[in-house]
């Protein structure tokens, strides 16, 4: 029986498939990262399924996202507004290379700058790629961001899971500049697939060159070990049929 907070059949699988594609992972690679059977990953992406909390956690960790995002919950509420599982989670500072590794897959982040001395910061969401050691994104020609470049600019991206009080954030501080060189523009378009957050014609490319990069991880624990008790919960579907490979989903790969 579907719980009141469960998404409609297939939604979790579609979100898993979309995020896996964003990261450039095959189903086999995702299965390896999560300890699941590739057949179960395929079934999950293509059919209605209700994976356990543990399975969702492992998927979220492997996909560098949160269980909330995979469930599609809280779309109209800020991350972390729900009661968390850990009242005082531990945290640690991230090194520069770890920060770069976390933001390398791209996605949605926030660009911040001031429009005048003494003015409050302007913070806007953008879809970005991490390209040749810099954050790049597209914006509207003549728009607010484009008018500020070149200029001091910061960029922040995070992945937070309010259900488990775990996540990370990375802040890049540097200078944003418009990309105008024809060769650089051609390489950007060939190497990246940045689709602007707001849609529309946004043909001005901005590059934020790093002067400093800092980050922090909260609730840094490894994914829980598989438990045999999860096998039955993860293998059932709305029709009572067992997913191919689901018997090995929570128990890890067995080959």
PDB file of C-alpha atoms in Angstrom:
ATOM      1  CA  UNK A   1       0.000   0.000   0.000  1.00  0.00           C
ATOM      2  CA  UNK A   2       1.382   3.379  -0.967  1.00  0.00           C
ATOM      3  CA  UNK A   3       2.032   5.779   1.887  1.00  0.00           C
ATOM      4  CA  UNK A   4       0.616   9.315   1.800  1.00  0.00           C
ATOM      5  CA  UNK A   5       4.025  10.878   1.132  1.00  0.00           C
ATOM      6  CA  UNK A   6       5.128   8.494  -1.605  1.00  0.00           C
ATOM      7  CA  UNK A   7       5.340   9.849  -5.176  1.00  0.00           C
ATOM      8  CA  UNK A   8       3.263   8.415  -7.976  1.00  0.00           C
ATOM      9  CA  UNK A   9       4.546   5.189  -9.494  1.00  0.00           C
ATOM     10  CA  UNK A  10       7.760   5.606 -11.461  1.00  0.00           C
ATOM     11  CA  UNK A  11       8.651   9.095 -10.199  1.00  0.00           C
ATOM     12  CA  UNK A  12      11.560   7.911  -8.060  1.00  0.00           C
ATOM     13  CA  UNK A  13      12.945   5.899 -10.953  1.00  0.00           C
ATOM     14  CA  UNK A  14      12.700   8.841 -13.332  1.00  0.00           C
ATOM     15  CA  UNK A  15      14.562  11.063 -10.881  1.00  0.00           C
ATOM     16  CA  UNK A  16      17.232   8.407 -10.399  1.00  0.00           C
ATOM     17  CA  UNK A  17      17.647   8.016 -14.166  1.00  0.00           C
ATOM     18  CA  UNK A  18      17.798  11.769 -14.745  1.00  0.00           C
ATOM     19  CA  UNK A  19      20.424  12.343 -12.069  1.00  0.00           C
ATOM     20  CA  UNK A  20      22.437   9.314 -13.207  1.00  0.00           C
ATOM     21  CA  UNK A  21      22.466  10.727 -16.737  1.00  0.00           C
ATOM     22  CA  UNK A  22      23.530  14.165 -15.462  1.00  0.00           C
ATOM     23  CA  UNK A  23      26.544  12.536 -13.799  1.00  0.00           C
ATOM     24  CA  UNK A  24      27.396  10.492 -16.889  1.00  0.00           C
ATOM     25  CA  UNK A  25      27.004   7.170 -15.081  1.00  0.00           C
ATOM     26  CA  UNK A  26      25.874   3.885 -16.593  1.00  0.00           C
ATOM     27  CA  UNK A  27      23.443   1.656 -14.731  1.00  0.00           C
ATOM     28  CA  UNK A  28      26.294  -0.730 -14.040  1.00  0.00           C
ATOM     29  CA  UNK A  29      28.389   2.058 -12.521  1.00  0.00           C
ATOM     30  CA  UNK A  30      25.502   3.172 -10.309  1.00  0.00           C
ATOM     31  CA  UNK A  31      24.950  -0.428  -9.231  1.00  0.00           C
ATOM     32  CA  UNK A  32      28.637  -0.697  -8.322  1.00  0.00           C
ATOM     33  CA  UNK A  33      28.506   2.490  -6.246  1.00  0.00           C
ATOM     34  CA  UNK A  34      25.412   1.415  -4.334  1.00  0.00           C
ATOM     35  CA  UNK A  35      26.096  -2.308  -4.005  1.00  0.00           C
ATOM     36  CA  UNK A  36      22.862  -3.058  -5.843  1.00  0.00           C
ATOM     37  CA  UNK A  37      22.224  -5.478  -8.662  1.00  0.00           C
ATOM     38  CA  UNK A  38      22.232  -3.794 -12.118  1.00  0.00           C
ATOM     39  CA  UNK A  39      18.946  -5.523 -12.871  1.00  0.00           C
ATOM     40  CA  UNK A  40      17.335  -3.852  -9.873  1.00  0.00           C
ATOM     41  CA  UNK A  41      18.632  -0.430 -10.931  1.00  0.00           C
ATOM     42  CA  UNK A  42      17.113  -0.986 -14.385  1.00  0.00           C
ATOM     43  CA  UNK A  43      13.822  -2.137 -12.875  1.00  0.00           C
ATOM     44  CA  UNK A  44      13.712   0.828 -10.507  1.00  0.00           C
ATOM     45  CA  UNK A  45      14.211   3.292 -13.366  1.00  0.00           C
ATOM     46  CA  UNK A  46      11.597   1.717 -15.615  1.00  0.00           C
ATOM     47  CA  UNK A  47       8.819   0.609 -13.245  1.00  0.00           C
ATOM     48  CA  UNK A  48       6.852   1.792 -10.214  1.00  0.00           C
ATOM     49  CA  UNK A  49       8.811   0.780  -7.120  1.00  0.00           C
ATOM     50  CA  UNK A  50       9.119   1.765  -3.471  1.00  0.00           C
ATOM     51  CA  UNK A  51      12.740   1.332  -2.347  1.00  0.00           C
ATOM     52  CA  UNK A  52      13.430   1.357   1.382  1.00  0.00           C
ATOM     53  CA  UNK A  53      14.888   4.352   3.183  1.00  0.00           C
ATOM     54  CA  UNK A  54      18.277   2.625   3.285  1.00  0.00           C
ATOM     55  CA  UNK A  55      18.196   1.995  -0.460  1.00  0.00           C
ATOM     56  CA  UNK A  56      17.179   5.607  -1.111  1.00  0.00           C
ATOM     57  CA  UNK A  57      20.007   6.812   1.100  1.00  0.00           C
ATOM     58  CA  UNK A  58      22.575   4.762  -0.804  1.00  0.00           C
ATOM     59  CA  UNK A  59      21.194   5.955  -4.135  1.00  0.00           C
ATOM     60  CA  UNK A  60      21.296   9.566  -2.958  1.00  0.00           C
ATOM     61  CA  UNK A  61      24.899   9.211  -1.773  1.00  0.00           C
ATOM     62  CA  UNK A  62      25.990   7.618  -5.048  1.00  0.00           C
ATOM     63  CA  UNK A  63      24.169  10.278  -7.081  1.00  0.00           C
ATOM     64  CA  UNK A  64      25.407  13.183  -4.939  1.00  0.00           C
ATOM     65  CA  UNK A  65      21.907  14.339  -4.121  1.00  0.00           C
ATOM     66  CA  UNK A  66      19.420  13.868  -1.262  1.00  0.00           C
ATOM     67  CA  UNK A  67      16.660  11.410  -0.503  1.00  0.00           C
ATOM     68  CA  UNK A  68      14.258  14.356  -0.510  1.00  0.00           C
ATOM     69  CA  UNK A  69      15.212  15.187  -4.095  1.00  0.00           C
ATOM     70  CA  UNK A  70      14.773  11.584  -5.216  1.00  0.00           C
ATOM     71  CA  UNK A  71      11.330  11.488  -3.588  1.00  0.00           C
ATOM     72  CA  UNK A  72      10.376  14.880  -5.024  1.00  0.00           C
ATOM     73  CA  UNK A  73       9.333  16.026  -1.559  1.00  0.00           C
ATOM     74  CA  UNK A  74       9.404  19.562  -0.243  1.00  0.00           C
ATOM     75  CA  UNK A  75       9.461  21.317  -3.618  1.00  0.00           C
ATOM     76  CA  UNK A  76       7.792  24.378  -2.076  1.00  0.00           C
ATOM     77  CA  UNK A  77       9.709  24.377   1.207  1.00  0.00           C
ATOM     78  CA  UNK A  78      13.347  25.231   1.954  1.00  0.00           C
ATOM     79  CA  UNK A  79      15.781  22.336   2.407  1.00  0.00           C
ATOM     80  CA  UNK A  80      16.137  21.321   6.024  1.00  0.00           C
ATOM     81  CA  UNK A  81      12.757  22.673   7.141  1.00  0.00           C
ATOM     82  CA  UNK A  82      11.696  19.177   8.174  1.00  0.00           C
ATOM     83  CA  UNK A  83      12.775  17.615  11.472  1.00  0.00           C
ATOM     84  CA  UNK A  84      16.180  16.029  10.965  1.00  0.00           C
ATOM     85  CA  UNK A  85      17.336  12.610  12.087  1.00  0.00           C
ATOM     86  CA  UNK A  86      20.435  13.957  13.854  1.00  0.00           C
ATOM     87  CA  UNK A  87      19.949  16.909  16.259  1.00  0.00           C
ATOM     88  CA  UNK A  88      23.624  17.972  16.255  1.00  0.00           C
ATOM     89  CA  UNK A  89      25.399  16.425  13.254  1.00  0.00           C
ATOM     90  CA  UNK A  90      29.186  16.527  13.090  1.00  0.00           C
ATOM     91  CA  UNK A  91      30.911  18.528  10.380  1.00  0.00           C
ATOM     92  CA  UNK A  92      34.308  18.928   8.803  1.00  0.00           C
ATOM     93  CA  UNK A  93      36.091  21.341   6.502  1.00  0.00           C
ATOM     94  CA  UNK A  94      36.674  20.160   2.933  1.00  0.00           C
ATOM     95  CA  UNK A  95      39.954  20.466   1.069  1.00  0.00           C
ATOM     96  CA  UNK A  96      40.166  22.300  -2.236  1.00  0.00           C
ATOM     97  CA  UNK A  97      40.364  19.167  -4.383  1.00  0.00           C
ATOM     98  CA  UNK A  98      37.408  17.580  -2.613  1.00  0.00           C
ATOM     99  CA  UNK A  99      35.422  20.783  -3.175  1.00  0.00           C
ATOM    100  CA  UNK A 100      36.201  20.693  -6.886  1.00  0.00           C
ATOM    101  CA  UNK A 101      35.246  17.034  -7.081  1.00  0.00           C
ATOM    102  CA  UNK A 102      31.859  17.732  -5.481  1.00  0.00           C
ATOM    103  CA  UNK A 103      30.912  20.553  -7.851  1.00  0.00           C
ATOM    104  CA  UNK A 104      32.404  18.920 -10.965  1.00  0.00           C
ATOM    105  CA  UNK A 105      29.172  17.138 -12.055  1.00  0.00           C
ATOM    106  CA  UNK A 106      27.421  20.488 -12.542  1.00  0.00           C
ATOM    107  CA  UNK A 107      23.786  21.260 -11.802  1.00  0.00           C
ATOM    108  CA  UNK A 108      22.119  24.231 -10.114  1.00  0.00           C
ATOM    109  CA  UNK A 109      24.029  26.671  -7.926  1.00  0.00           C
ATOM    110  CA  UNK A 110      23.823  30.305  -6.840  1.00  0.00           C
ATOM    111  CA  UNK A 111      25.843  33.214  -8.132  1.00  0.00           C
ATOM    112  CA  UNK A 112      26.337  36.197  -5.808  1.00  0.00           C
ATOM    113  CA  UNK A 113      27.639  39.723  -6.404  1.00  0.00           C
ATOM    114  CA  UNK A 114      27.009  43.325  -5.416  1.00  0.00           C
ATOM    115  CA  UNK A 115      25.754  45.852  -7.940  1.00  0.00           C
ATOM    116  CA  UNK A 116      27.211  48.903  -6.165  1.00  0.00           C
ATOM    117  CA  UNK A 117      29.458  49.721  -3.188  1.00  0.00           C
ATOM    118  CA  UNK A 118      27.496  49.223   0.010  1.00  0.00           C
ATOM    119  CA  UNK A 119      24.617  47.505  -1.779  1.00  0.00           C
ATOM    120  CA  UNK A 120      23.297  44.206  -0.409  1.00  0.00           C
ATOM    121  CA  UNK A 121      24.440  41.090  -2.283  1.00  0.00           C
ATOM    122  CA  UNK A 122      22.375  39.892  -5.219  1.00  0.00           C
ATOM    123  CA  UNK A 123      22.013  36.093  -5.234  1.00  0.00           C
ATOM    124  CA  UNK A 124      20.531  34.289  -8.235  1.00  0.00           C
ATOM    125  CA  UNK A 125      20.164  30.591  -9.155  1.00  0.00           C
ATOM    126  CA  UNK A 126      21.908  29.412 -12.329  1.00  0.00           C
ATOM    127  CA  UNK A 127      22.533  26.126 -14.082  1.00  0.00           C
ATOM    128  CA  UNK A 128      26.270  25.609 -14.346  1.00  0.00           C
ATOM    129  CA  UNK A 129      29.063  23.366 -15.556  1.00  0.00           C
ATOM    130  CA  UNK A 130      32.551  23.005 -14.102  1.00  0.00           C
ATOM    131  CA  UNK A 131      34.825  23.426 -17.100  1.00  0.00           C
ATOM    132  CA  UNK A 132      38.617  23.667 -17.183  1.00  0.00           C
ATOM    133  CA  UNK A 133      38.750  24.560 -13.501  1.00  0.00           C
ATOM    134  CA  UNK A 134      36.119  27.296 -13.679  1.00  0.00           C
ATOM    135  CA  UNK A 135      32.382  27.633 -13.122  1.00  0.00           C
ATOM    136  CA  UNK A 136      30.588  28.505 -16.368  1.00  0.00           C
ATOM    137  CA  UNK A 137      26.959  29.344 -17.027  1.00  0.00           C
ATOM    138  CA  UNK A 138      24.718  31.110 -19.513  1.00  0.00           C
ATOM    139  CA  UNK A 139      22.680  34.225 -18.847  1.00  0.00           C
ATOM    140  CA  UNK A 140      20.692  36.884 -20.661  1.00  0.00           C
ATOM    141  CA  UNK A 141      22.661  39.348 -22.758  1.00  0.00           C
ATOM    142  CA  UNK A 142      22.357  42.741 -21.107  1.00  0.00           C
ATOM    143  CA  UNK A 143      20.784  41.172 -18.015  1.00  0.00           C
ATOM    144  CA  UNK A 144      21.725  41.839 -14.411  1.00  0.00           C
ATOM    145  CA  UNK A 145      24.489  39.225 -14.235  1.00  0.00           C
ATOM    146  CA  UNK A 146      25.933  40.085 -17.639  1.00  0.00           C
ATOM    147  CA  UNK A 147      26.051  43.783 -16.756  1.00  0.00           C
ATOM    148  CA  UNK A 148      28.107  42.998 -13.666  1.00  0.00           C
ATOM    149  CA  UNK A 149      30.772  41.031 -15.542  1.00  0.00           C
ATOM    150  CA  UNK A 150      33.660  41.501 -15.409  1.00  0.00           C
ATOM    151  CA  UNK A 151      33.582  41.901 -11.660  1.00  0.00           C
ATOM    152  CA  UNK A 152      33.958  40.223  -8.282  1.00  0.00           C
ATOM    153  CA  UNK A 153      31.641  37.224  -8.079  1.00  0.00           C
ATOM    154  CA  UNK A 154      31.028  34.266  -5.792  1.00  0.00           C
ATOM    155  CA  UNK A 155      29.346  30.974  -6.553  1.00  0.00           C
ATOM    156  CA  UNK A 156      27.776  28.537  -4.084  1.00  0.00           C
ATOM    157  CA  UNK A 157      26.419  25.036  -4.569  1.00  0.00           C
ATOM    158  CA  UNK A 158      25.151  22.564  -1.995  1.00  0.00           C
ATOM    159  CA  UNK A 159      23.443  19.239  -1.583  1.00  0.00           C
ATOM    160  CA  UNK A 160      21.487  18.930   1.656  1.00  0.00           C
ATOM    161  CA  UNK A 161      19.248  16.186   3.023  1.00  0.00           C
ATOM    162  CA  UNK A 162      16.900  17.470   5.699  1.00  0.00           C
ATOM    163  CA  UNK A 163      15.763  13.966   6.577  1.00  0.00           C
ATOM    164  CA  UNK A 164      19.220  12.804   7.665  1.00  0.00           C
ATOM    165  CA  UNK A 165      20.873  16.142   8.546  1.00  0.00           C
ATOM    166  CA  UNK A 166      23.635  15.393   6.067  1.00  0.00           C
ATOM    167  CA  UNK A 167      25.067  17.296   3.144  1.00  0.00           C
ATOM    168  CA  UNK A 168      27.773  19.618   1.925  1.00  0.00           C
ATOM    169  CA  UNK A 169      28.295  23.121   0.592  1.00  0.00           C
ATOM    170  CA  UNK A 170      31.055  24.644  -1.520  1.00  0.00           C
ATOM    171  CA  UNK A 171      31.819  28.336  -2.061  1.00  0.00           C
ATOM    172  CA  UNK A 172      33.906  29.577  -4.983  1.00  0.00           C
ATOM    173  CA  UNK A 173      35.144  33.157  -4.725  1.00  0.00           C
ATOM    174  CA  UNK A 174      36.710  34.908  -7.677  1.00  0.00           C
ATOM    175  CA  UNK A 175      35.934  37.087 -10.654  1.00  0.00           C
ATOM    176  CA  UNK A 176      33.262  36.621 -13.245  1.00  0.00           C
ATOM    177  CA  UNK A 177      34.028  37.568 -16.817  1.00  0.00           C
ATOM    178  CA  UNK A 178      32.107  37.299 -20.064  1.00  0.00           C
ATOM    179  CA  UNK A 179      33.406  34.688 -22.486  1.00  0.00           C
ATOM    180  CA  UNK A 180      33.882  36.484 -25.792  1.00  0.00           C
ATOM    181  CA  UNK A 181      36.797  34.700 -27.465  1.00  0.00           C
ATOM    182  CA  UNK A 182      35.441  32.769 -30.457  1.00  0.00           C
ATOM    183  CA  UNK A 183      37.648  29.723 -29.864  1.00  0.00           C
ATOM    184  CA  UNK A 184      36.784  29.555 -26.171  1.00  0.00           C
ATOM    185  CA  UNK A 185      33.074  29.897 -26.960  1.00  0.00           C
ATOM    186  CA  UNK A 186      33.278  27.102 -29.508  1.00  0.00           C
ATOM    187  CA  UNK A 187      35.018  24.832 -27.000  1.00  0.00           C
ATOM    188  CA  UNK A 188      32.453  25.675 -24.323  1.00  0.00           C
ATOM    189  CA  UNK A 189      29.528  24.791 -26.560  1.00  0.00           C
ATOM    190  CA  UNK A 190      31.202  21.579 -27.662  1.00  0.00           C
ATOM    191  CA  UNK A 191      32.221  20.427 -24.186  1.00  0.00           C
ATOM    192  CA  UNK A 192      29.230  21.432 -22.044  1.00  0.00           C
ATOM    193  CA  UNK A 193      25.462  21.172 -22.142  1.00  0.00           C
ATOM    194  CA  UNK A 194      24.375  24.031 -19.899  1.00  0.00           C
ATOM    195  CA  UNK A 195      20.628  24.593 -19.997  1.00  0.00           C
ATOM    196  CA  UNK A 196      19.715  27.867 -18.269  1.00  0.00           C
ATOM    197  CA  UNK A 197      17.655  27.635 -15.088  1.00  0.00           C
ATOM    198  CA  UNK A 198      15.071  30.143 -16.342  1.00  0.00           C
ATOM    199  CA  UNK A 199      14.971  29.000 -19.975  1.00  0.00           C
ATOM    200  CA  UNK A 200      14.641  31.420 -22.881  1.00  0.00           C
ATOM    201  CA  UNK A 201      17.408  32.955 -24.961  1.00  0.00           C
ATOM    202  CA  UNK A 202      20.417  33.224 -22.716  1.00  0.00           C
ATOM    203  CA  UNK A 203      23.409  33.367 -24.989  1.00  0.00           C
ATOM    204  CA  UNK A 204      25.835  35.318 -22.802  1.00  0.00           C
ATOM    205  CA  UNK A 205      28.414  32.968 -21.282  1.00  0.00           C
ATOM    206  CA  UNK A 206      29.952  33.897 -17.926  1.00  0.00           C
ATOM    207  CA  UNK A 207      33.046  32.272 -16.471  1.00  0.00           C
ATOM    208  CA  UNK A 208      33.893  32.510 -12.755  1.00  0.00           C
ATOM    209  CA  UNK A 209      37.623  31.983 -12.324  1.00  0.00           C
ATOM    210  CA  UNK A 210      38.494  30.655  -8.890  1.00  0.00           C
ATOM    211  CA  UNK A 211      40.567  32.737  -6.493  1.00  0.00           C
ATOM    212  CA  UNK A 212      39.596  30.647  -3.485  1.00  0.00           C
ATOM    213  CA  UNK A 213      37.418  27.595  -2.902  1.00  0.00           C
ATOM    214  CA  UNK A 214      36.154  26.422   0.474  1.00  0.00           C
ATOM    215  CA  UNK A 215      33.604  23.896   1.642  1.00  0.00           C
ATOM    216  CA  UNK A 216      32.133  22.011   4.517  1.00  0.00           C
ATOM    217  CA  UNK A 217      30.463  18.640   4.937  1.00  0.00           C
ATOM    218  CA  UNK A 218      27.915  17.952   7.681  1.00  0.00           C
ATOM    219  CA  UNK A 219      26.953  14.516   8.985  1.00  0.00           C
ATOM    220  CA  UNK A 220      29.840  12.817   7.219  1.00  0.00           C
ATOM    221  CA  UNK A 221      28.987   9.175   7.686  1.00  0.00           C
ATOM    222  CA  UNK A 222      29.215   6.343   5.221  1.00  0.00           C
ATOM    223  CA  UNK A 223      26.143   4.709   3.742  1.00  0.00           C
ATOM    224  CA  UNK A 224      24.683   2.083   6.098  1.00  0.00           C
ATOM    225  CA  UNK A 225      25.678  -1.516   5.585  1.00  0.00           C
ATOM    226  CA  UNK A 226      23.149  -3.684   3.731  1.00  0.00           C
ATOM    227  CA  UNK A 227      20.699  -5.630   5.839  1.00  0.00           C
ATOM    228  CA  UNK A 228      18.913  -8.755   4.712  1.00  0.00           C
ATOM    229  CA  UNK A 229      15.678  -7.492   6.286  1.00  0.00           C
ATOM    230  CA  UNK A 230      15.413  -4.841   3.578  1.00  0.00           C
ATOM    231  CA  UNK A 231      15.231  -7.393   0.779  1.00  0.00           C
ATOM    232  CA  UNK A 232      11.497  -7.993   1.000  1.00  0.00           C
ATOM    233  CA  UNK A 233      10.637  -4.309   1.382  1.00  0.00           C
ATOM    234  CA  UNK A 234      12.666  -3.308  -1.637  1.00  0.00           C
ATOM    235  CA  UNK A 235      11.486  -6.082  -3.909  1.00  0.00           C
ATOM    236  CA  UNK A 236       7.752  -5.451  -3.744  1.00  0.00           C
ATOM    237  CA  UNK A 237       5.860  -3.370  -6.257  1.00  0.00           C
ATOM    238  CA  UNK A 238       2.303  -2.129  -6.356  1.00  0.00           C
ATOM    239  CA  UNK A 239       1.181  -5.378  -8.040  1.00  0.00           C
ATOM    240  CA  UNK A 240       2.990  -7.659  -5.603  1.00  0.00           C
ATOM    241  CA  UNK A 241       5.478  -8.752  -8.283  1.00  0.00           C
ATOM    242  CA  UNK A 242       9.170  -9.025  -7.470  1.00  0.00           C
ATOM    243  CA  UNK A 243      11.586  -6.791  -9.330  1.00  0.00           C
ATOM    244  CA  UNK A 244      14.335  -8.534 -11.291  1.00  0.00           C
ATOM    245  CA  UNK A 245      17.446  -8.577  -9.132  1.00  0.00           C
ATOM    246  CA  UNK A 246      15.574  -7.039  -6.210  1.00  0.00           C
ATOM    247  CA  UNK A 247      16.518  -9.960  -3.993  1.00  0.00           C
ATOM    248  CA  UNK A 248      20.091  -8.700  -4.169  1.00  0.00           C
ATOM    249  CA  UNK A 249      19.314  -4.973  -3.932  1.00  0.00           C
ATOM    250  CA  UNK A 250      19.865  -4.535  -0.218  1.00  0.00           C
ATOM    251  CA  UNK A 251      22.206  -7.465   0.104  1.00  0.00           C
ATOM    252  CA  UNK A 252      24.741  -6.119  -2.356  1.00  0.00           C
ATOM    253  CA  UNK A 253      26.052  -7.621  -5.556  1.00  0.00           C
ATOM    254  CA  UNK A 254      26.752 -11.315  -5.376  1.00  0.00           C
ATOM    255  CA  UNK A 255      28.711 -12.218  -8.444  1.00  0.00           C
TER     256      UNK A 255
END
